[in-house]
Each structure stands twice: as C-alpha cells, then as structure tokens.
Coordinates of C-alpha atoms and ligand atoms in Angstrom, one line a residue:
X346 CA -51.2 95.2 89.9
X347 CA -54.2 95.2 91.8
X348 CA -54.5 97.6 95.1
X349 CA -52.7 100.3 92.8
X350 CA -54.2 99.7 89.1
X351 CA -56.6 102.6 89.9
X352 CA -53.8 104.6 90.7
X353 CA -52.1 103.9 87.5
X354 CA -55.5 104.5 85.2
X355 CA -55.8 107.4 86.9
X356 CA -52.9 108.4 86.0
X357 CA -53.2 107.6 82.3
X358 CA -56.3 109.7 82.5
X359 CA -55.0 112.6 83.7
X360 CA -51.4 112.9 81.5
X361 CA -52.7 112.1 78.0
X362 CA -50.0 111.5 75.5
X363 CA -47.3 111.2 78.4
X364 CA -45.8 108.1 77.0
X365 CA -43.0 108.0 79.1
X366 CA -44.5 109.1 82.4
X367 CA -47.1 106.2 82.3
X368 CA -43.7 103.9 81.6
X369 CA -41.7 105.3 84.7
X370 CA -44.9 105.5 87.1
X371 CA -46.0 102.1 86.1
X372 CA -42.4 100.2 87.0
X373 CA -42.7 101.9 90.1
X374 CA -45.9 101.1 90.8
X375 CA -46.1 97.7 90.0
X376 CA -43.0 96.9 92.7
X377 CA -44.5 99.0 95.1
X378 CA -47.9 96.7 95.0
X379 CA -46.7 94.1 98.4
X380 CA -45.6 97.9 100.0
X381 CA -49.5 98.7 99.8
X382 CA -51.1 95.3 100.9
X383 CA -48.6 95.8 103.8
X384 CA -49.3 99.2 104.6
X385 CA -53.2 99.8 104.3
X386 CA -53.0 103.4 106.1
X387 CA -51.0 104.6 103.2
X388 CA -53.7 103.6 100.3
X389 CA -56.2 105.0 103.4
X390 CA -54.0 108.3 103.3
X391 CA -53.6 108.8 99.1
X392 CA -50.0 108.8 99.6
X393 CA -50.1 106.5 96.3
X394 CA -52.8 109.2 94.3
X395 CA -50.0 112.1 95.9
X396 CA -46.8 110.7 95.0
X397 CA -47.3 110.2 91.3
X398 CA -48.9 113.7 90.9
X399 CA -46.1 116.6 90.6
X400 CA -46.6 119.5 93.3
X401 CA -45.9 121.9 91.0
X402 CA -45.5 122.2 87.2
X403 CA -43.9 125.3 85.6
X404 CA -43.7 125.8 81.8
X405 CA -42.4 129.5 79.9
X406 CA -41.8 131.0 77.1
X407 CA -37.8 131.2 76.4
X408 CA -37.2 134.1 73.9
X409 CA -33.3 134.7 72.5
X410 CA -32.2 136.0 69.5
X411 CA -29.8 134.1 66.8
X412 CA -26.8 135.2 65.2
X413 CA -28.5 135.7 62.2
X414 CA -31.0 138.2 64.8
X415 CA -33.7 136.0 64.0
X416 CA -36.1 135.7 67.0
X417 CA -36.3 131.9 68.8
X418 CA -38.6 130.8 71.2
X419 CA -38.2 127.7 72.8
X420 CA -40.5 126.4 75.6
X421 CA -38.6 126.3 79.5
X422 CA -39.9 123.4 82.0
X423 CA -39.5 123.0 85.5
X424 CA -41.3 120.2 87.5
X425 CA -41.2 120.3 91.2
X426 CA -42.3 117.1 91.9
X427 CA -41.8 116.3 95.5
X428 CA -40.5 117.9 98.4
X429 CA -41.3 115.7 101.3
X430 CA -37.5 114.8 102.5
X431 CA -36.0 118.2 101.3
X432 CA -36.0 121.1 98.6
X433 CA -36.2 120.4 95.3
X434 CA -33.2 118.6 93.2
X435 CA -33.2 117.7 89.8
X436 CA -30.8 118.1 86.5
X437 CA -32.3 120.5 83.3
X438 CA -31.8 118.7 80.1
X439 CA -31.7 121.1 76.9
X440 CA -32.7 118.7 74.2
X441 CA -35.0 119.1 71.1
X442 CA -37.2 116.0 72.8
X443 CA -37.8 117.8 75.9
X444 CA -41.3 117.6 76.2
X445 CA -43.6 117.6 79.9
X446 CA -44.4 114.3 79.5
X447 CA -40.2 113.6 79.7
X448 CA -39.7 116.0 82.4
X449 CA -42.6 115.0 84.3
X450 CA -40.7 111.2 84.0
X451 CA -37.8 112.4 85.2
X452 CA -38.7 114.1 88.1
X453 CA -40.7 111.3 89.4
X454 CA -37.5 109.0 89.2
X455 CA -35.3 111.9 90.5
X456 CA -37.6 111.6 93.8
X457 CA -36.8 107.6 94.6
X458 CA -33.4 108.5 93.8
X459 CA -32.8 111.2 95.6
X460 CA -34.4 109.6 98.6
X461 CA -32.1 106.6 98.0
X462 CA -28.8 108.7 98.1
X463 CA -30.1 109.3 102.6
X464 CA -29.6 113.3 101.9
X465 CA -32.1 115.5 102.5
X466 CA -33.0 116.7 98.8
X467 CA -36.7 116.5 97.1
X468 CA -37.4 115.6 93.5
X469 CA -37.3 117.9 90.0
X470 CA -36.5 118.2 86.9
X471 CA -36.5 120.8 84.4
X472 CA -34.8 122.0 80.6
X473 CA -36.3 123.1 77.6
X474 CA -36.6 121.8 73.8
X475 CA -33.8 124.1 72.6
X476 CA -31.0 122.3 70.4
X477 CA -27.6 123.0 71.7
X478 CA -26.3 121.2 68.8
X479 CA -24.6 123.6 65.8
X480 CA -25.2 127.1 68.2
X481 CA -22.5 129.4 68.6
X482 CA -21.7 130.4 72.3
X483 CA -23.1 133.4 72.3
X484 CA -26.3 131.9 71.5
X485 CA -25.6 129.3 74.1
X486 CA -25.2 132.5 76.1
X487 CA -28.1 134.1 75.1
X488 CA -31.0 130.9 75.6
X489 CA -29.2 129.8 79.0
X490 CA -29.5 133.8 80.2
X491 CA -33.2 133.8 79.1
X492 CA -34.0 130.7 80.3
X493 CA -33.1 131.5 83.9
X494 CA -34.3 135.0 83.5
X495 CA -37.6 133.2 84.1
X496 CA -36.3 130.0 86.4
X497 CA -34.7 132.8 88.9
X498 CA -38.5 132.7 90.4
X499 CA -38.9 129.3 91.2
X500 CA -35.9 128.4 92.9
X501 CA -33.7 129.1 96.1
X502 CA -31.1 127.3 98.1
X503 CA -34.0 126.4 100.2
X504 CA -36.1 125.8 97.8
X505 CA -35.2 124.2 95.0
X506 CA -31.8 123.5 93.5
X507 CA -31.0 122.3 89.7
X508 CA -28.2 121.0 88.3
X509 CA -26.9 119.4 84.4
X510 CA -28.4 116.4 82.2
X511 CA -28.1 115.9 78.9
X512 CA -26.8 119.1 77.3
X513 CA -26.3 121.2 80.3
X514 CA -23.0 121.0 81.6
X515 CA -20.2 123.1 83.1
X516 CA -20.5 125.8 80.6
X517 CA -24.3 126.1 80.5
X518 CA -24.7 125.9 83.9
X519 CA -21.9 129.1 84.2
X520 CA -24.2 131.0 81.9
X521 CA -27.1 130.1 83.9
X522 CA -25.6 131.2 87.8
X523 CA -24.4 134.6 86.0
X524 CA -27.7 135.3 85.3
X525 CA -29.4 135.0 88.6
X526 CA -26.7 136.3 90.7
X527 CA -27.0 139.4 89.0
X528 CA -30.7 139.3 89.6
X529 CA -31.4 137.9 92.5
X530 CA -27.8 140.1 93.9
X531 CA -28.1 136.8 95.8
X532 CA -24.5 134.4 96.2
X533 CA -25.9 130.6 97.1
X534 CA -25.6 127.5 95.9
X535 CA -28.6 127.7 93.7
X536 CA -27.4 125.3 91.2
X537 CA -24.9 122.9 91.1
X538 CA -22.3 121.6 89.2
X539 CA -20.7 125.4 89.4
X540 CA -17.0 125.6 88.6
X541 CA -14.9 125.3 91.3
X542 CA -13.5 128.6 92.0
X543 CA -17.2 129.8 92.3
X544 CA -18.6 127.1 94.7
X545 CA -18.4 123.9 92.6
X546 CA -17.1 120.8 94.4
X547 CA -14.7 118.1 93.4
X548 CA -15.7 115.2 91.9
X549 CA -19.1 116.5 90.3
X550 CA -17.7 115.8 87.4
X551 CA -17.0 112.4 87.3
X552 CA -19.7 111.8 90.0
X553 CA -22.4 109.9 88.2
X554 CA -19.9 107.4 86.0
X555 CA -17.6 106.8 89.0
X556 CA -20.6 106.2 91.1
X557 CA -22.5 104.0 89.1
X558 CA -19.5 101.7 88.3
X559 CA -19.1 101.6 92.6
X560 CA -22.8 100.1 92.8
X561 CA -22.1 97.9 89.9
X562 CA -18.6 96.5 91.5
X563 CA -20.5 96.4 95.0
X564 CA -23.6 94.4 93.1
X565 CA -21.3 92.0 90.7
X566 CA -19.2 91.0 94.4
X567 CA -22.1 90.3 96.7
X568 CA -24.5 89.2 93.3
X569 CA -21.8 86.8 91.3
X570 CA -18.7 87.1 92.8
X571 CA -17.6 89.2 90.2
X572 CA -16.0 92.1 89.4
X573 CA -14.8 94.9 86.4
X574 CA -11.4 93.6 86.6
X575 CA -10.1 91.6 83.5
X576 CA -14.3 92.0 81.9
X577 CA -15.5 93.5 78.5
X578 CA -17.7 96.8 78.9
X579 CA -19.5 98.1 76.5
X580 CA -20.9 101.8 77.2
X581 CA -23.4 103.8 75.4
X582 CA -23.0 107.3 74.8
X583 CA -20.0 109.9 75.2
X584 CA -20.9 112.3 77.1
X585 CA -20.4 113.4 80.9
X586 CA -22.2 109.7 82.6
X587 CA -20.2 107.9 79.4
X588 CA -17.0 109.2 79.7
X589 CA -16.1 109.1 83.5
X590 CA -17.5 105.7 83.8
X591 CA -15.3 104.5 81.4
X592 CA -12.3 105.8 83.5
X593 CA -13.8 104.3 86.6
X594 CA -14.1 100.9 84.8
X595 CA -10.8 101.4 83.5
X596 CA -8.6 101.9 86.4
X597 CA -10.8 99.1 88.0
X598 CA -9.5 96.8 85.6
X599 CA -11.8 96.5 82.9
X600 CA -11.5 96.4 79.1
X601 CA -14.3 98.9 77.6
X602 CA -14.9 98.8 73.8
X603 CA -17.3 100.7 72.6
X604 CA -19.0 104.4 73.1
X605 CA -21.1 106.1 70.9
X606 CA -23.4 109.6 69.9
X607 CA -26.6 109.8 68.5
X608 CA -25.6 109.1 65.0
X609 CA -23.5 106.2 65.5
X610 CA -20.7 104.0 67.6
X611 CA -16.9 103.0 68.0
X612 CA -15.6 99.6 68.3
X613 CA -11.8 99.7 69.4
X614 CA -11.0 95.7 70.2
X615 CA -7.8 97.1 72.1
X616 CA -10.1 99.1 74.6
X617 CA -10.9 102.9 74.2
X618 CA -8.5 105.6 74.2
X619 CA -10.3 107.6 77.1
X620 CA -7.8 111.0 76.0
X621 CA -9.2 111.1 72.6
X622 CA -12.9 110.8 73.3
X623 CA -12.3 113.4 76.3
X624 CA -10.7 115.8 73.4
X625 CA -13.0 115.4 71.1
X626 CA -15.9 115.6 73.2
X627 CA -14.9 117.8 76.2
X628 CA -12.5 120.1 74.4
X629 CA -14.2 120.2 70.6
X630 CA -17.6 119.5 70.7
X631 CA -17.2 117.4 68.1
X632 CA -18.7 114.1 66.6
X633 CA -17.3 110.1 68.0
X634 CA -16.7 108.9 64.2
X635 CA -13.7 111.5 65.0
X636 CA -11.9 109.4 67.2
X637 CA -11.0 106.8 64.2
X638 CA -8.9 109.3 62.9
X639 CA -6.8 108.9 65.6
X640 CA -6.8 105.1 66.0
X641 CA -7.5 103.8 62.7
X642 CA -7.8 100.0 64.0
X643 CA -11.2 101.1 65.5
X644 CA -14.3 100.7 64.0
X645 CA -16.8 103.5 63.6
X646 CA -20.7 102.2 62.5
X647 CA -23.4 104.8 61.6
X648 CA -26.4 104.1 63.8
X649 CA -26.6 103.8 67.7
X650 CA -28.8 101.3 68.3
X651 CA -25.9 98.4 66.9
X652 CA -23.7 98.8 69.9
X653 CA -25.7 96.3 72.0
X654 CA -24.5 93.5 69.3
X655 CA -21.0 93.5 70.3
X656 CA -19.9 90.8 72.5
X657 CA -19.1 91.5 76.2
X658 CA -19.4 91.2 80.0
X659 CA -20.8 94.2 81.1
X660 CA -23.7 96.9 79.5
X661 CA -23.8 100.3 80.6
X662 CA -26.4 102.3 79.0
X663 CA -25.4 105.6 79.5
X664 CA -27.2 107.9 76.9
X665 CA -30.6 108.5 77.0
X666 CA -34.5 106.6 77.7
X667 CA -35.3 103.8 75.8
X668 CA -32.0 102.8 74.2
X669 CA -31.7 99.4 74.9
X670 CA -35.0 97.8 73.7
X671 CA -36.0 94.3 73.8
X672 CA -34.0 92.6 70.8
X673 CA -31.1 94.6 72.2
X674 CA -31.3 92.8 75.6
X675 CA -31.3 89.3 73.8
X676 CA -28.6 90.3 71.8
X677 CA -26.5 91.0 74.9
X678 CA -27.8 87.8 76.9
X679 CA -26.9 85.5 73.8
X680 CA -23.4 86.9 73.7
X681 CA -22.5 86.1 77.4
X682 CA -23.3 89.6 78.9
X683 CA -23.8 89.0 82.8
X684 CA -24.5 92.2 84.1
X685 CA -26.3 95.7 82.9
X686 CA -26.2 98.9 84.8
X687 CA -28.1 101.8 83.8
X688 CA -26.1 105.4 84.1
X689 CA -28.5 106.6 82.1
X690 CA -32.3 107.3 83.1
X691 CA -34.4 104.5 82.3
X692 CA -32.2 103.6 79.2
X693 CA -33.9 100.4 78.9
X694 CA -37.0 99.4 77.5
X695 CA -39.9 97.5 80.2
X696 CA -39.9 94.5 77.7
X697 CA -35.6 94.7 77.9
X698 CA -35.3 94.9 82.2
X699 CA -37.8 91.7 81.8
X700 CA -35.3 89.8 79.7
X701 CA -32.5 91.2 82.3
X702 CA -34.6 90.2 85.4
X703 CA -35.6 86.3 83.6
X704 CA -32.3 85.6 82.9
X705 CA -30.9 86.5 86.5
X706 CA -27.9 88.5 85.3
X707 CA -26.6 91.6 87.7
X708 CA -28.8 94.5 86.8
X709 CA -28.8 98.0 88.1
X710 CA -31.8 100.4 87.0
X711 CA -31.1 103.7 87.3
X712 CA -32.4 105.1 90.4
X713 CA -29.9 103.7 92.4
X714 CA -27.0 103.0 89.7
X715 CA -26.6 107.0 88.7
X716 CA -27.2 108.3 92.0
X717 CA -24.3 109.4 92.5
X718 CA -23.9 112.7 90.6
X719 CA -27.3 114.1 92.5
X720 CA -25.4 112.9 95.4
X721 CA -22.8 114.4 94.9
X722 CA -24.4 117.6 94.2
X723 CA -26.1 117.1 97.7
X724 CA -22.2 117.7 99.0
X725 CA -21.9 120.5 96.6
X726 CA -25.2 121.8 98.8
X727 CA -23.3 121.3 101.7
X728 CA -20.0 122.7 101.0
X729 CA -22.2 125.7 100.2
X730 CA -24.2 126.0 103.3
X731 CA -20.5 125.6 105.1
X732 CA -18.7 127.9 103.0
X733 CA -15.5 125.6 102.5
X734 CA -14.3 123.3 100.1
X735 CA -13.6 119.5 100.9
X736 CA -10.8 117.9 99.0
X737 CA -10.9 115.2 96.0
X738 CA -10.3 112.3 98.1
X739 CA -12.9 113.2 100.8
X740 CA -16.1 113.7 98.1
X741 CA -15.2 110.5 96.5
X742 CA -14.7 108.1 99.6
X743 CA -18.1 109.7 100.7
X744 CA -19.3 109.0 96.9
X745 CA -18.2 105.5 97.7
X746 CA -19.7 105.2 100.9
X747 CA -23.2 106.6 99.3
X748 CA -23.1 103.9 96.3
X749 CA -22.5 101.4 98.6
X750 CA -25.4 102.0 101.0
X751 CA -27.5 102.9 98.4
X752 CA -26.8 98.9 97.2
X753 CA -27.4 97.5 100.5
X754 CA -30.6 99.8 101.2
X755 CA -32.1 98.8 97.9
X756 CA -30.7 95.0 98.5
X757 CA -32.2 94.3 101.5
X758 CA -35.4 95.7 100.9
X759 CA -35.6 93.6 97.6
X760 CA -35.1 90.6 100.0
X761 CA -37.7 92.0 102.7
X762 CA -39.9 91.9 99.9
X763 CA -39.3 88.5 99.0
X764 CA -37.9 89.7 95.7
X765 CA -33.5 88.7 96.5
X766 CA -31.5 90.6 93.4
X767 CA -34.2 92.4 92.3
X768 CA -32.9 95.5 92.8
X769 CA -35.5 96.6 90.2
X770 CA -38.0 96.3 93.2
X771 CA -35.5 96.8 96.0
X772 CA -34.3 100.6 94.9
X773 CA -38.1 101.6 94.5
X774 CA -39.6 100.1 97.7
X775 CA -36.3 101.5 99.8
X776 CA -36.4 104.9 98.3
X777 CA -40.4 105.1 98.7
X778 CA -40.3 104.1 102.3
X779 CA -38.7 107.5 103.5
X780 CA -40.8 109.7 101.1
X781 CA -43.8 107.9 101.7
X782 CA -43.0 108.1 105.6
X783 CA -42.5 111.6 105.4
X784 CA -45.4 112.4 103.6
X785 CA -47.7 110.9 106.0
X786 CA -46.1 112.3 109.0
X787 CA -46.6 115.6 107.2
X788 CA -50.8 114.8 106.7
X789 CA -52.6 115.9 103.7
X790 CA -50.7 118.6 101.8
Ligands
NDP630 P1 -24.5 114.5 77.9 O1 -25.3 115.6 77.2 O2 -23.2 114.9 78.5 O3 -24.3 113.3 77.0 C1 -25.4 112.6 76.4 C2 -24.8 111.5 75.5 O4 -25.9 110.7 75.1 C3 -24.2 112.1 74.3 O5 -23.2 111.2 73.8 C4 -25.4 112.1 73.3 O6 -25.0 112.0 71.9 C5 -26.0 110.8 73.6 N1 -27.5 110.8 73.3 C6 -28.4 111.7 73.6 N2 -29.6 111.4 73.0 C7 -29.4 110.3 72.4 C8 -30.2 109.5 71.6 N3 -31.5 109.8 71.4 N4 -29.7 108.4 71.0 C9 -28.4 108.0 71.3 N5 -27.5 108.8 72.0 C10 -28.0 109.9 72.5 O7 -25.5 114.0 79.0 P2 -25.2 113.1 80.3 O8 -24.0 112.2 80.1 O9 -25.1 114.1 81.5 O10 -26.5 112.3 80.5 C11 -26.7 111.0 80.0 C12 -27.8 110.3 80.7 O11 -27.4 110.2 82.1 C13 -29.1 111.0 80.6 O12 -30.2 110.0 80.7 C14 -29.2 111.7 82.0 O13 -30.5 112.0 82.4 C15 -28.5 110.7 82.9 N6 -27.9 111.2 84.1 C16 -27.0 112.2 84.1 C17 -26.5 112.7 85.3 C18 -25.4 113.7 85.3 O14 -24.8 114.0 86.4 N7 -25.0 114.3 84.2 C19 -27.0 112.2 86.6 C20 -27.9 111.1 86.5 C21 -28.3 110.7 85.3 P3 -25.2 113.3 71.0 O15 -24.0 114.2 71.4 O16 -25.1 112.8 69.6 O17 -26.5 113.9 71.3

C-alpha cells in the first residue's frame, strides 16, 4: 500500500484495540490501492479518510431481569456506518464476543456488500454481548424487548433497517418488532426477517445459503468449468447460513459431509441428513454431537477448528470470523479442495485467503458470496413499501438474478483492474465504485 497507508495508520490510530476492524479495513484497502492512483480527485476529496470512519456509532445500556430476578446488563451496539446509496442495513448479532471493534467490522463490510447487491440500502450493523445460549424465552423476551426499547430511536423504514446474524433469528427478531410497534404505534418494515404473516418475505430464510452456493456455482462454471454436482462440501457451522446452503448444495448435486457448532463437528461419509440437523437445531436448540444419535455411522469430534482436515472439493465457512486460519487453508489445498466460498463474514484468516489466492483455486470472500440474505431483505423492503407479498419462486429467481450479477460485477472489475479471478479485489473495487461515486456527488458530509 502506498497512496492509502496513511489512511490505514490513521486508522490504527484512531480504533485502538479494534483487532478486527484494522483486518477488514486493511483487505479493503490494500485492493482498493490502483482505484486511488486511478482516481486522484477521490484521495483529493477524503472519500478514502470518510469511508472507513462510521457516520454514526451508538452504544447503551441493555437492562433485563433473569428468572432468578437477578438484574443483567448487557451492552447494545448499533453502527451506522454509511448511508451514501441508501438507509441503513445491517444484521444484529447477540453474541458474548460482540464488542465495537466487531461491529464496527461488520458494518464496514455490510457497506461493499450491500452496494454489491445494486439495491438501494446503506451499511450497519448492530447486537449486543448478551449470551442467548442456556436462557429461557422469557428471558430471550425480556433482553430482545429492552434492547429495542433503546434501538426504537435510531432507526425508521427510511432510515435505518436491521435484520438477524448470529443469534438473532426469527424468534428474536419477533420479540424485537413487538416492542417497537407498540412504541413507535408505527406498522413498517423496520426490521427484517419478520414472519410472514406480519410482513416477512419468502425466501429470507434460506436467502444467504441458497445465494451464496448461486455465486459459487456461477464462479466454479465461468472459473473451472466446474460445478456442485457429483463434489464433496464440507460446511462450517449449523446454523441459519449452514443449514440452507447445505440444501442448496444438495439439490444441486453435491455430497456435503460435515457441519459443526462451536464445541465441535460431524463427519457423515454418506452425506448429511439435512432433517436431523434442521430438528435439532431449528426445532430444539440443541447441540450437533446430537445428530449421531440418529445416525450412528457418523462421526462426531469435540473441537471446531478439525473440520478443515477432512478431505473434499468444496469449503464453505459458514460460522463466524476467523475460522479458517492459515494451517487450515493448507490442509484443505493438500487434500484436493478447489474452491472456498465464505457464507460467513470474513471466516478466513488474511494469511488463509493468501494461500487460497497463491494456489488459484475458486474463492469467494464474503462480500459478494453472502449477499444474498441482505438482498433479500432489500425485497423484504420492498414488499413492505408495496404492501403485497411476492411468491417463493419470484424472490428466489430474483435471488438468482442478484448472485449472478453480483459475480459478474465483481468479475469484471477484478479483470479491469488487472487482477482476472480475484474476486477478492473485484467485489471491493465494484462495490466501492457506487459508494464512493455517491459520496462525492454528495460533497463533504
Ligand atoms: P446462527 O446464529 O444461525 O449460526 C451460527 C453458527 O456458527 C452456529 O452453528 C454457531 O455454533 C456457529 N458459531 C458461532 N460462533 C462460533 C465460533 N466462535 N466457533 C465456531 N462456530 C461458531 O448465525 P448465522 O448462520 O445467521 O450466521 C453465520 C455467519 O454468517 C456469521 O458470520 C454471520 O455474520 C454471517 N451472515 C449471516 C447472514 C444471515 O442472513 N443470517 C447474512 C450474511 C452473513 P454455536 O451454536 O455453538 O454458537
């Protein structure tokens, strides 16, 4: 880096301790450095020093009471990072690592992405460091009641829009749009991923796994000619991202192997039992080791991190930041594996997308390979604003249609940048362009 280094120390300077914003702003900036030598006016203009800096950060307290009527206080985040192309969008993660530094990540890569998707939607991200893990639901109930008591200030329709990540999903997000339309007295689409008989669209659900294994078929065809039908997939994690692309992968024709949770992973040689997982994750809560009970030629190892050792065609990390480190990626290389897509957001360590990017294999970071359940929430926004409800069929053909651009978009940018395949580089210079553009058509604000 050169033209941008003073960006990134400044940067450093200013978000001590912010380990994994430094990581996201640097991959960003560090593809975006030919973008600057070609476009002077915008180092001129400080769209560089305005784009990594969030326009707004919100943190509050979240105060609930336990079953035990113990007093909790967790800490609520929202960061509204940019809002150039559109209000606001952005998941809220409840997880005990939420931190600023986390949020502050995501919302930076929630901005490319959601530029990528061609809708009209901003970047943010929000959540809190509560543990959902081992609460009852009426303490579920009580946090997610509190926590929007508070968030119910910040956002609008117009304004700014959240939606699930890890640990907020249909459920929490129910608790959450009780609470502010009985204080706002206000019926909008204010978050999404609502059920459906109260404004939720089809699809949502399965939006980010089915889209992410669209971009990876459209990527494996044009990149190697090859597709998920008759390949090994291994997939990390069991949750919403996990579990729907599994199903995609599977009725495109692939074999997937292996999921896992935070505590460990499941190797089932004849290819996952999707039902299982779904009832043991979707319908109990419960724990993956579970599913050997069921199938007791699978394999359940304590651990996470092992999954990346077992042998197959396809990766997709689809749990959390920094899962797939460096000795994970050579692990995967040496046993054949010729493409990686990230459903997760930035799953893999800087040190693992070099080995990915040396070795030439297919691989999809994240901004562009899990666009599709913002996206898709961006139709959610829609159907709102219209007041109707399109069908299954129609929100996944325009899913499709989304991935696929969003592959070609980030393709040939990559290649107007000199950089064919890199879709590292290709998915942040194409999803900068339109921010950036915007911003300076907007002047200094
Ligand atoms: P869920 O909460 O539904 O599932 C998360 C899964 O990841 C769980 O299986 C969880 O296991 C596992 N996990 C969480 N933390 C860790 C960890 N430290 N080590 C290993 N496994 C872990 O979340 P989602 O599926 O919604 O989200 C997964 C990823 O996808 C996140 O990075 C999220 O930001 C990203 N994403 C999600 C989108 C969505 O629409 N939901 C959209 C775009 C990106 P356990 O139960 O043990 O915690």
């Amino acid at each position: 880096m050169k033209i941008l280094s003073p960006v990134m120390d400044e940067v450093i300077a200013r978000n001590p301790n912010e380990p994994e914003f430094h990581q996201a702003v640097r991959e960003v900036l560090e593809t975006l450095e030919p973008v600057a030598e070609k476009n002077p006016q915008w180092v001129e203009h400080g769209i560089f020093d305005r784009i990594v800096e969030p326009e707004r950060q919100i943190m509050f307290r979240v105060s609930w009471v336990d079953d035990q009527g113990k007093v909790r206080v967790n800490r609520g985040f929202r960061v509204q990072f940019n809002s150039a192309i559109g209000p606001y969008k952005g998941g809220l993660r409840l997880h005990p690592s939420v931190n600023l530094g986390i949020i502050k990540f995501l919302g930076f890569e929630q901005t490319f992405k959601n530029s990528l998707t061609g809708l009209p939607m901003g970047g943010g991200k929000g959540g809190s460091d509560f543990n959902p893990k081992g609460k009852s639901e009426g303490e579920i109930m009580r946090f997610c009641q509190s926590f929007m008591l508070e968030l119910q200030r910040h956002i609008g329709e117009n304004t700014d829009v959240p939606a699930g990540d890890i640990g907020v999903g249909a459920r929490e997000i129910g608790y959450m749009y009780g609470m502010y339309r009985k204080v706002r007295n206000d019926f909008t689409g204010v978050l999404t991923g609502k059920g459906l008989t109260w404004g939720g669209s089809l699809a949502r659900t399965q939006a980010t796994g089915y889209g992410l294994c669209y971009f990876m078929d459209e990527a494996m065809t044009h990149i190697v000619g090859k597709s998920f039908s008759g390949s090994t997939v291994v997939i990390s994690g069991s949750g919403n991202v996990a579990i729907y692309a599994t199903e995609k992968a599977q009725q495109l024709g692939a074999k997937v192997v292996a999921l896992s949770d935070s505590n460990g992973y499941i190797y089932d040689a004849d290819g996952i039992k999707l039902d299982t997982v779904k009832r043991i994750k979707e319908v109990e809560r419960g724990r993956i080791k579970e599913y050997v009970k069921d199938h007791p030629n699978a394999i359940y190892t304590e651990g996470c991190a092992g999954i990346w050792n077992i042998k197959c065609d396809i990766a997709l990390p689809c749990a959390t930041q920094n899962e797939l480190n460096g000795d994970a990626a050579k692990a995967l290389l040496a046993n054949g594996c010729w493409a990686v897509g990230e459903g997760a957001n930035m799953p893999s360590t800087p040190e693992a997308v070099e080995a990915f990017l040396q070795a030439g294999i297919v691989f999809a970071p994240a901004k562009a390979a899990n666009a599709g359940g913002v996206a898709t929430s961006g139709l959610e926004m829609c159907q709102n604003s219209e007041r109707r409800s399109w069908t299954f069929e129609e929100v996944d053909g325009m899913l499709k249609n989304i991935m696929v651009n969003i592959y070609k978009n980030a393709s040939a940018a990559a290649e107007e940048y000199g950089e064919k395949n890199n879709l590292v580089a290709g998915a942040n210079i194409a999803g900068f362009l339109k921010v950036a553009t915007a911003m300076d058509a907007q002047g200094i604000v």
